[in-house]
């Protein structure tokens, strides 16, 4: 068993593009090195901080955006032309809805029609979200919060957890409406269980509408004849009649406003808030070989993909291939390297920030137009897609020692070993013989280990963004992700080396795809 000891923050990279003065300590980049030399343990603490400090999809996208900017990436806007903004050797990113992100670098030797090395994952996680009108009638002295499950959220693992809220708030002033992020860093809510002494009502899955309603405070003022927060007529006066905040729990509005320094409650015109588990991510196990955390699916592969692109974008292709070492501060490859982090995967990917939208294809089309001009038609786009390759990176099931009977013996990924290729005989995954052979070559060049997962014939397979993206574009693809225990639990487990093992293989993919692809005839 490998002993894993927490490591201090690594020294800053020498990549000239990184603007070190703008990087706070927890975002400090790691040393630039060949993928085969990446130390997985160096990414353990950065991942713990990332997953703990960014509980919502909006916070995660904002975190990556700040990190990318500090590394010299240019933020683009969908609402303007890109034709005069992209150049060879450039590094770019843009978000959609504040909850999806596409990042790409352009090799200095890139030519229109060359391939794109893509890693795609999803950045949303199972959660619960506040209903449009989240205020509820006080029951037996308890103030409650109206919430709805997102995907498989509000399952039994959410009971008796310390919960809080966070997300984005729309705030108006005299001239504009701004979007601001907020999170309450202390537990404000809890879904109480029913003691087993009550028999049948305490058994089985609780009704998500009537039994899984969090308590957020006490109000026993009805004993005295008047509810708190009411005027003489019994109507709420917070923010004024007809305002958005008048439909939300009064003390929650005050807590959110206080956290944001807002004096005029009516200036809050709307919000999108998620409920999240407040317990920080932490190391566990006798030798600290585990990570216990919420929202691992799929902040884990998202984190590793971004870190891998940052590492790869700070060295030349000759350094990546081990021809020369040191000094390369830009990407001189002939390809584009891209990461796509999509929202709404857990609920079907059907929205504009999801993988079924035009988010990825339109990005590639705009890149093509910027470099090929009027020549960017069906031929160059088809050539680009045909020369590209997609790693659909989603967490997969680690083997559970208490349920060995539900796994295939030779298809049972372990923690702290490496990324697992996900196969499926019924095409729920993109993996095939070619794509597996290609990723195996990446693993060989990166000194990485590939595992494999496939479900039993009597089990049901999940889904990823891979098939929808690959079928939409014709890009060759593979499904491969980091293993974790307790997928879809509010609190899950992965290996303490797994974030760094993901970075190692993904960086190797970016570094070596161009040369490996040329090996196949």
Coordinates of C-alpha atoms in Angstrom, one line a residue:
X1 CA 0.0 0.0 0.0
X2 CA 1.3 3.4 -0.9
X3 CA 1.8 5.8 1.9
X4 CA 0.6 9.3 1.0
X5 CA 1.7 12.2 3.1
X6 CA 0.2 15.7 2.6
X7 CA 2.6 18.0 0.7
X8 CA 3.1 21.7 1.0
X9 CA 2.2 24.0 -1.9
X10 CA 4.6 23.4 -4.7
X11 CA 6.8 26.3 -5.9
X12 CA 5.5 28.5 -8.7
X13 CA 5.9 27.5 -12.4
X14 CA 8.5 29.2 -14.5
X15 CA 5.9 29.5 -17.3
X16 CA 6.3 33.1 -18.5
X17 CA 2.6 33.4 -19.3
X18 CA 1.6 33.1 -15.7
X19 CA 1.0 36.4 -14.0
X20 CA 2.2 35.4 -10.5
X21 CA 1.2 38.6 -8.8
X22 CA -2.5 37.8 -9.4
X23 CA -2.4 34.3 -8.0
X24 CA -3.6 33.7 -4.4
X25 CA -1.7 30.9 -2.6
X26 CA -4.3 28.1 -3.1
X27 CA -4.3 28.8 -6.9
X28 CA -0.5 28.7 -7.2
X29 CA 0.5 26.6 -10.3
X30 CA 2.6 23.5 -10.0
X31 CA 6.0 23.0 -11.6
X32 CA 6.2 22.6 -15.3
X33 CA 7.5 19.1 -16.1
X34 CA 7.0 16.3 -18.6
X35 CA 3.8 14.4 -18.1
X36 CA 5.7 11.2 -17.2
X37 CA 7.5 13.1 -14.4
X38 CA 4.3 14.6 -12.8
X39 CA 4.1 13.8 -9.1
X40 CA 0.4 12.8 -8.4
X41 CA 0.7 13.6 -4.7
X42 CA 1.4 17.3 -5.6
X43 CA -2.2 17.7 -6.6
X44 CA -3.8 16.2 -3.5
X45 CA -4.0 19.4 -1.4
X46 CA -5.0 21.7 -4.3
X47 CA -7.9 19.4 -5.1
X48 CA -9.0 19.3 -1.4
X49 CA -9.1 23.1 -1.4
X50 CA -10.8 23.4 -4.7
X51 CA -13.6 21.0 -3.8
X52 CA -14.2 22.5 -0.4
X53 CA -14.1 26.2 -1.5
X54 CA -16.3 25.8 -4.6
X55 CA -19.5 24.1 -3.6
X56 CA -21.7 25.1 -6.5
X57 CA -21.3 24.9 -10.3
X58 CA -21.1 28.7 -10.5
X59 CA -18.3 28.8 -7.9
X60 CA -16.4 26.1 -9.8
X61 CA -16.6 27.9 -13.1
X62 CA -15.6 31.2 -11.5
X63 CA -12.6 29.5 -9.8
X64 CA -11.3 28.0 -13.0
X65 CA -11.8 31.3 -14.9
X66 CA -9.7 33.2 -12.3
X67 CA -7.1 30.5 -12.4
X68 CA -6.9 30.6 -16.2
X69 CA -6.7 34.3 -16.3
X70 CA -3.8 34.2 -13.9
X71 CA -2.0 31.8 -16.3
X72 CA -2.3 34.3 -19.2
X73 CA -5.4 32.9 -20.8
X74 CA -7.6 35.4 -22.6
X75 CA -11.3 35.4 -21.8
X76 CA -13.6 35.6 -24.8
X77 CA -17.2 36.6 -25.2
X78 CA -19.7 34.8 -27.3
X79 CA -21.4 38.1 -28.1
X80 CA -18.5 39.5 -30.2
X81 CA -16.6 38.4 -33.3
X82 CA -13.6 36.2 -32.7
X83 CA -12.1 36.5 -36.2
X84 CA -9.6 39.2 -35.1
X85 CA -9.0 37.9 -31.5
X86 CA -7.5 34.5 -32.1
X87 CA -3.9 33.9 -33.0
X88 CA -1.4 31.0 -33.1
X89 CA 0.2 30.4 -29.8
X90 CA -2.8 32.0 -28.0
X91 CA -4.7 30.6 -24.9
X92 CA -8.4 31.3 -24.5
X93 CA -11.5 30.4 -22.5
X94 CA -15.1 31.5 -22.2
X95 CA -18.1 30.4 -20.2
X96 CA -21.7 30.0 -21.0
X97 CA -24.4 30.8 -18.3
X98 CA -21.6 30.9 -15.7
X99 CA -22.0 27.2 -15.4
X100 CA -20.2 25.7 -18.5
X101 CA -16.7 26.4 -19.7
X102 CA -14.6 25.8 -22.8
X103 CA -10.8 26.3 -22.7
X104 CA -8.4 26.0 -25.6
X105 CA -4.8 26.7 -26.6
X106 CA -3.7 27.1 -30.2
X107 CA -0.3 25.6 -31.2
X108 CA 2.1 28.0 -32.8
X109 CA 2.3 25.6 -35.8
X110 CA -1.4 25.0 -36.1
X111 CA -3.0 24.9 -39.6
X112 CA -6.7 24.9 -40.4
X113 CA -7.9 21.3 -40.7
X114 CA -5.4 20.0 -38.1
X115 CA -6.9 18.0 -35.2
X116 CA -8.0 19.0 -31.7
X117 CA -7.2 17.0 -28.6
X118 CA -10.3 17.4 -26.4
X119 CA -11.1 16.4 -22.9
X120 CA -14.7 16.8 -22.0
X121 CA -16.3 16.3 -18.6
X122 CA -19.3 17.7 -16.7
X123 CA -19.0 20.2 -13.9
X124 CA -22.5 19.9 -12.4
X125 CA -23.1 17.6 -9.4
X126 CA -26.2 16.1 -7.8
X127 CA -27.7 18.7 -5.5
X128 CA -30.9 20.3 -4.4
X129 CA -32.1 23.7 -5.5
X130 CA -34.3 26.4 -4.0
X131 CA -37.8 26.5 -5.5
X132 CA -38.8 29.8 -7.2
X133 CA -40.9 30.5 -4.1
X134 CA -38.9 28.9 -1.3
X135 CA -40.8 30.3 1.7
X136 CA -42.9 27.7 3.4
X137 CA -45.5 27.9 6.2
X138 CA -44.0 27.4 9.6
X139 CA -44.9 24.0 11.0
X140 CA -44.8 23.3 14.7
X141 CA -42.4 26.1 15.3
X142 CA -40.0 25.1 12.5
X143 CA -39.1 27.4 9.7
X144 CA -38.5 25.3 6.5
X145 CA -37.0 25.8 3.1
X146 CA -38.7 24.9 -0.2
X147 CA -36.2 22.9 -2.3
X148 CA -36.3 20.5 -5.2
X149 CA -33.9 17.7 -6.2
X150 CA -31.5 18.2 -9.0
X151 CA -31.0 14.9 -10.7
X152 CA -30.6 12.2 -8.0
X153 CA -30.2 14.7 -5.1
X154 CA -32.2 14.5 -2.0
X155 CA -31.6 10.8 -1.7
X156 CA -31.3 9.1 1.7
X157 CA -27.7 10.1 2.1
X158 CA -28.9 13.8 2.5
X159 CA -30.6 13.1 5.8
X160 CA -28.9 14.4 8.9
X161 CA -26.2 16.3 7.1
X162 CA -25.0 19.8 7.8
X163 CA -26.3 21.8 4.8
X164 CA -25.9 25.4 3.6
X165 CA -26.8 27.4 0.4
X166 CA -24.8 29.1 -2.3
X167 CA -25.0 30.1 -5.9
X168 CA -25.6 33.3 -7.8
X169 CA -27.6 36.4 -7.0
X170 CA -28.9 39.0 -9.4
X171 CA -28.6 42.5 -7.9
X172 CA -29.8 45.7 -9.4
X173 CA -28.6 49.3 -8.9
X174 CA -29.7 52.5 -10.7
X175 CA -28.0 51.5 -13.9
X176 CA -27.7 47.8 -14.2
X177 CA -28.3 44.3 -12.9
X178 CA -25.1 42.4 -11.8
X179 CA -24.6 38.7 -11.2
X180 CA -22.7 38.0 -7.9
X181 CA -21.7 34.8 -6.2
X182 CA -22.5 34.0 -2.6
X183 CA -22.2 31.1 -0.2
X184 CA -23.0 30.8 3.5
X185 CA -20.0 29.1 5.1
X186 CA -21.9 27.7 8.1
X187 CA -24.7 25.1 8.2
X188 CA -28.1 26.7 8.1
X189 CA -30.2 23.7 7.2
X190 CA -30.7 20.0 8.1
X191 CA -33.1 17.3 6.9
X192 CA -34.0 15.5 10.2
X193 CA -34.5 11.7 10.2
X194 CA -37.3 10.0 12.0
X195 CA -36.2 7.8 14.8
X196 CA -36.7 4.1 14.2
X197 CA -39.0 3.9 17.2
X198 CA -41.8 5.2 15.0
X199 CA -41.8 2.0 12.9
X200 CA -42.9 1.9 9.2
X201 CA -42.8 5.7 8.6
X202 CA -39.1 5.7 9.4
X203 CA -38.3 3.0 6.8
X204 CA -37.4 3.1 3.1
X205 CA -37.0 6.1 0.9
X206 CA -38.7 9.2 2.3
X207 CA -41.0 11.2 0.1
X208 CA -38.9 14.0 -1.4
X209 CA -41.8 16.6 -1.3
X210 CA -43.1 16.0 2.2
X211 CA -40.4 14.3 4.2
X212 CA -37.2 15.7 2.8
X213 CA -37.8 19.3 3.7
X214 CA -34.9 21.0 5.5
X215 CA -35.4 23.0 8.7
X216 CA -33.6 26.3 8.8
X217 CA -34.8 27.9 12.0
X218 CA -37.3 28.2 14.8
X219 CA -40.3 30.5 15.1
X220 CA -42.6 29.9 18.1
X221 CA -44.2 33.4 17.8
X222 CA -47.5 31.8 16.9
X223 CA -47.8 30.9 20.6
X224 CA -48.1 34.6 21.2
X225 CA -50.6 35.1 18.4
X226 CA -48.5 36.8 15.7
X227 CA -45.8 35.5 13.3
X228 CA -42.5 37.2 13.3
X229 CA -41.8 39.4 10.3
X230 CA -45.5 40.3 9.8
X231 CA -47.2 43.7 10.0
X232 CA -50.6 44.3 11.6
X233 CA -52.4 42.8 8.7
X234 CA -50.2 39.6 8.8
X235 CA -48.4 40.4 5.5
X236 CA -44.7 40.2 5.0
X237 CA -43.0 43.6 4.7
X238 CA -39.5 42.4 3.8
X239 CA -38.4 44.1 0.6
X240 CA -42.0 45.4 -0.1
X241 CA -45.0 43.7 -1.5
X242 CA -44.5 42.1 -5.0
X243 CA -40.7 41.9 -4.7
X244 CA -38.7 38.7 -5.3
X245 CA -37.5 38.6 -1.7
X246 CA -41.0 38.7 -0.3
X247 CA -41.4 35.2 -1.6
X248 CA -38.3 33.9 0.2
X249 CA -37.7 33.0 3.8
X250 CA -37.1 36.4 5.6
X251 CA -34.1 35.3 7.6
X252 CA -32.5 33.6 4.7
X253 CA -32.8 36.9 2.7
X254 CA -31.2 38.7 5.5
X255 CA -28.4 36.2 5.8
X256 CA -27.7 36.3 2.0
X257 CA -27.9 40.1 2.0
X258 CA -25.6 40.4 5.0
X259 CA -23.0 38.1 3.4
X260 CA -23.0 40.2 0.3
X261 CA -23.1 43.6 2.1
X262 CA -26.5 44.5 0.6
X263 CA -28.6 47.0 2.5
X264 CA -31.6 47.3 0.2
X265 CA -33.3 43.9 0.2
X266 CA -35.4 44.8 -2.8
X267 CA -32.3 45.2 -4.9
X268 CA -32.1 41.3 -5.0
X269 CA -34.3 40.7 -8.1
X270 CA -33.7 36.9 -8.3
X271 CA -31.2 34.1 -7.4
X272 CA -30.2 30.6 -8.2
X273 CA -29.2 28.9 -5.0
X274 CA -28.1 25.3 -4.4
X275 CA -28.1 23.4 -1.1
X276 CA -24.8 21.7 -0.4
X277 CA -23.1 19.7 2.3
X278 CA -20.8 22.0 4.3
X279 CA -18.3 19.3 5.5
X280 CA -14.9 20.1 4.0
X281 CA -13.1 17.5 1.9
X282 CA -10.5 15.7 3.9
X283 CA -7.9 13.0 3.8
X284 CA -8.8 9.7 5.4
X285 CA -7.4 6.2 5.9
X286 CA -4.6 5.0 8.2
X287 CA -2.0 6.3 5.7
X288 CA -4.2 9.1 4.4
X289 CA -4.8 7.3 1.1
X290 CA -8.4 8.3 0.7
X291 CA -10.2 11.6 -0.1
X292 CA -13.6 11.9 1.5
X293 CA -15.6 14.7 -0.1
X294 CA -18.9 15.9 -1.6
X295 CA -19.5 16.6 -5.3
X296 CA -16.6 14.4 -6.5
X297 CA -18.8 13.5 -9.5
X298 CA -17.6 15.3 -11.5
X299 CA -15.5 18.1 -10.1
X300 CA -12.7 15.5 -10.0
X301 CA -12.2 14.9 -13.7
X302 CA -12.9 18.6 -14.3
X303 CA -10.1 19.6 -11.9
X304 CA -7.6 17.1 -13.5
X305 CA -8.5 18.2 -17.0
X306 CA -7.9 21.9 -16.3
X307 CA -4.7 21.2 -14.5
X308 CA -3.5 19.0 -17.3
X309 CA -4.1 21.7 -19.9
X310 CA -2.3 24.3 -17.8
X311 CA 0.7 22.0 -17.5
X312 CA 0.7 21.2 -21.2
X313 CA 0.3 24.8 -22.3
X314 CA 3.5 25.8 -20.5
X315 CA 5.9 23.6 -22.4
X316 CA 6.8 23.1 -26.0
X317 CA 6.1 19.9 -28.0
X318 CA 9.8 19.1 -28.1
X319 CA 9.9 19.2 -24.3
X320 CA 6.8 17.0 -24.1
X321 CA 8.5 14.4 -26.3
X322 CA 11.7 14.5 -24.2
X323 CA 13.8 16.0 -27.0
X324 CA 14.8 19.1 -25.1
X325 CA 14.1 20.2 -21.6
X326 CA 13.5 23.6 -19.9
X327 CA 12.7 27.0 -21.2
X328 CA 9.6 26.3 -23.2
X329 CA 6.8 28.7 -22.2
X330 CA 4.5 28.2 -25.1
X331 CA 2.8 25.5 -27.1
X332 CA 4.6 25.0 -30.5
X333 CA 2.5 22.0 -31.5
X334 CA 0.4 21.9 -34.7
X335 CA -2.9 21.1 -32.9
X336 CA -5.4 22.7 -30.7
X337 CA -5.8 21.5 -27.1
X338 CA -9.2 21.9 -25.6
X339 CA -11.1 21.2 -22.4
X340 CA -14.9 21.4 -22.3
X341 CA -16.7 21.4 -18.9
X342 CA -20.5 21.0 -19.4
X343 CA -23.4 21.7 -17.1
X344 CA -26.7 19.7 -16.9
X345 CA -25.1 16.3 -17.6
X346 CA -26.9 14.8 -14.6
X347 CA -30.2 15.8 -16.1
X348 CA -29.7 15.0 -19.8
X349 CA -27.4 17.8 -21.1
X350 CA -30.3 19.4 -23.0
X351 CA -29.8 23.0 -22.1
X352 CA -27.6 25.5 -23.9
X353 CA -24.7 25.0 -21.5
X354 CA -25.0 21.2 -21.8
X355 CA -23.1 18.8 -24.1
X356 CA -26.1 18.3 -26.4
X357 CA -26.1 22.0 -27.3
X358 CA -23.9 23.8 -29.9
X359 CA -21.4 24.8 -27.1
X360 CA -18.5 22.6 -28.4
X361 CA -19.3 22.5 -32.1
X362 CA -19.7 26.3 -32.4
X363 CA -16.5 26.8 -30.6
X364 CA -14.6 24.7 -33.2
X365 CA -16.5 26.4 -36.0
X366 CA -15.5 29.9 -34.8
X367 CA -11.8 28.8 -34.4
X368 CA -11.9 27.4 -37.9
X369 CA -13.3 30.7 -39.3
X370 CA -10.7 32.7 -37.4
X371 CA -7.8 30.9 -39.0
X372 CA -9.3 29.7 -42.4
X373 CA -11.5 32.7 -43.2
X374 CA -13.7 32.1 -46.1
X375 CA -12.2 28.7 -46.6
X376 CA -13.8 27.4 -43.4
X377 CA -16.6 25.4 -44.9
X378 CA -17.8 21.8 -44.7
X379 CA -14.5 20.4 -46.0
X380 CA -12.2 22.0 -43.4
X381 CA -14.6 21.4 -40.6
X382 CA -15.0 17.7 -41.5
X383 CA -11.3 17.4 -41.8
X384 CA -10.8 19.0 -38.4
X385 CA -13.3 16.7 -36.8
X386 CA -11.8 13.6 -38.5
X387 CA -8.3 14.6 -37.3
X388 CA -9.5 15.2 -33.7
X389 CA -9.9 12.9 -30.7
X390 CA -12.1 13.2 -27.6
X391 CA -11.5 11.8 -24.1
X392 CA -14.9 11.8 -22.4
X393 CA -13.8 12.0 -18.8
X394 CA -16.4 11.0 -16.2
X395 CA -15.9 9.3 -12.9
X396 CA -16.4 5.5 -12.9
X397 CA -17.2 3.0 -10.3
X398 CA -14.3 1.9 -8.1
X399 CA -14.6 -1.6 -6.8
X400 CA -16.4 -1.9 -3.4
X401 CA -15.0 -4.7 -1.3
X402 CA -18.4 -5.2 0.4
X403 CA -20.1 -5.9 -2.9
X404 CA -17.6 -7.8 -5.0
X405 CA -20.4 -9.9 -6.4
X406 CA -21.8 -7.0 -8.5
X407 CA -18.6 -6.4 -10.3
X408 CA -16.8 -8.3 -13.1
X409 CA -13.7 -9.7 -11.5
X410 CA -11.3 -8.3 -14.2
X411 CA -13.2 -5.1 -14.7
X412 CA -13.0 -3.6 -11.2
X413 CA -11.0 -0.4 -11.0
X414 CA -9.1 0.4 -7.8
X415 CA -8.3 3.7 -6.1
X416 CA -4.8 5.3 -6.5
X417 CA -3.9 3.2 -9.5
X418 CA -5.0 5.3 -12.5
X419 CA -7.8 6.2 -14.9
X420 CA -10.2 3.5 -15.9
X421 CA -11.4 3.0 -19.5
X422 CA -15.2 2.6 -19.5
X423 CA -16.5 0.0 -22.0
X424 CA -20.0 -1.0 -22.8
X425 CA -21.2 -3.6 -25.3
X426 CA -24.4 -1.7 -26.1
X427 CA -22.7 1.6 -27.1
X428 CA -23.5 3.6 -24.0
X429 CA -19.9 4.5 -24.1
X430 CA -17.7 5.7 -27.0
X431 CA -14.9 3.2 -26.2
X432 CA -13.7 0.9 -29.0
X433 CA -10.6 -1.0 -30.0
X434 CA -8.9 1.9 -31.8
X435 CA -9.6 4.5 -29.0
X436 CA -8.4 2.1 -26.4
X437 CA -5.2 1.4 -28.3
X438 CA -4.5 5.1 -28.7
X439 CA -5.1 5.9 -25.0
X440 CA -2.9 3.0 -24.1
X441 CA 0.0 4.6 -26.1
X442 CA -0.7 7.8 -24.2
X443 CA -0.4 5.9 -20.9
X444 CA 2.9 4.3 -22.0
X445 CA 4.4 7.6 -22.9
X446 CA 3.1 9.2 -19.6
X447 CA 4.2 6.4 -17.3
X448 CA 0.6 5.9 -16.4
X449 CA -1.6 2.8 -15.7
X450 CA -4.9 2.3 -17.4
X451 CA -7.6 0.2 -15.8
X452 CA -10.9 -1.0 -17.3
X453 CA -14.5 -1.0 -16.2
X454 CA -17.5 -2.8 -17.7
X455 CA -20.8 -3.7 -16.0
X456 CA -22.1 -7.2 -15.6
X457 CA -24.6 -8.4 -18.1
X458 CA -27.3 -8.2 -15.5
X459 CA -26.6 -4.6 -14.6
X460 CA -27.5 -1.2 -16.0
X461 CA -24.9 1.2 -17.5
X462 CA -24.9 4.9 -16.9
X463 CA -24.2 7.6 -19.5
X464 CA -21.6 10.3 -20.2
X465 CA -21.2 13.3 -22.5
X466 CA -19.0 11.2 -24.9
X467 CA -21.6 9.6 -27.2
X468 CA -23.6 12.8 -27.7
X469 CA -20.5 14.8 -28.6
X470 CA -18.9 12.1 -30.7
X471 CA -22.0 11.4 -32.7
X472 CA -22.7 15.1 -33.2
X473 CA -19.3 15.8 -34.7
X474 CA -17.9 12.5 -35.9
X475 CA -14.9 12.9 -33.6
X476 CA -13.1 9.7 -32.5
X477 CA -13.6 9.2 -28.8
X478 CA -13.0 7.1 -25.7
X479 CA -14.7 7.1 -22.3
X480 CA -12.2 7.1 -19.5
X481 CA -12.4 8.5 -16.0
X482 CA -11.2 8.4 -12.4
X483 CA -12.7 5.8 -10.1
X484 CA -14.7 6.7 -7.0
X485 CA -16.8 4.9 -4.4
X486 CA -20.4 5.9 -3.6
X487 CA -21.3 7.6 -6.8
X488 CA -24.4 9.8 -6.3
X489 CA -24.0 9.9 -2.5
X490 CA -23.8 13.3 -0.8
X491 CA -20.4 12.2 0.5
X492 CA -18.1 10.0 -1.7
X493 CA -14.6 8.5 -1.7
X494 CA -11.7 8.6 -4.2
X495 CA -8.0 8.0 -3.8
X496 CA -5.7 10.8 -2.5
X497 CA -3.5 10.2 -5.6
X498 CA -6.3 10.1 -8.1
X499 CA -6.6 13.8 -8.9
X500 CA -2.9 13.8 -9.7
X501 CA -3.0 10.5 -11.6
X502 CA -5.7 12.2 -13.8
X503 CA -3.5 15.2 -14.4
X504 CA -0.7 12.9 -15.4
X505 CA -2.6 10.9 -18.0
X506 CA -4.5 13.9 -19.3
X507 CA -1.4 16.0 -19.7
X508 CA 0.2 13.1 -21.5
X509 CA -2.8 13.1 -23.9
X510 CA -2.3 16.7 -24.7
X511 CA 1.4 16.4 -25.0
X512 CA 1.5 13.2 -27.2
X513 CA -1.7 13.0 -29.1
X514 CA -0.2 14.6 -32.2
X515 CA 2.6 12.1 -32.6
X516 CA 0.6 9.1 -31.4
X517 CA -2.2 9.8 -33.9
X518 CA 0.4 9.7 -36.7
X519 CA 1.4 6.2 -35.6
X520 CA -2.0 4.7 -36.7
X521 CA -2.4 3.9 -40.3

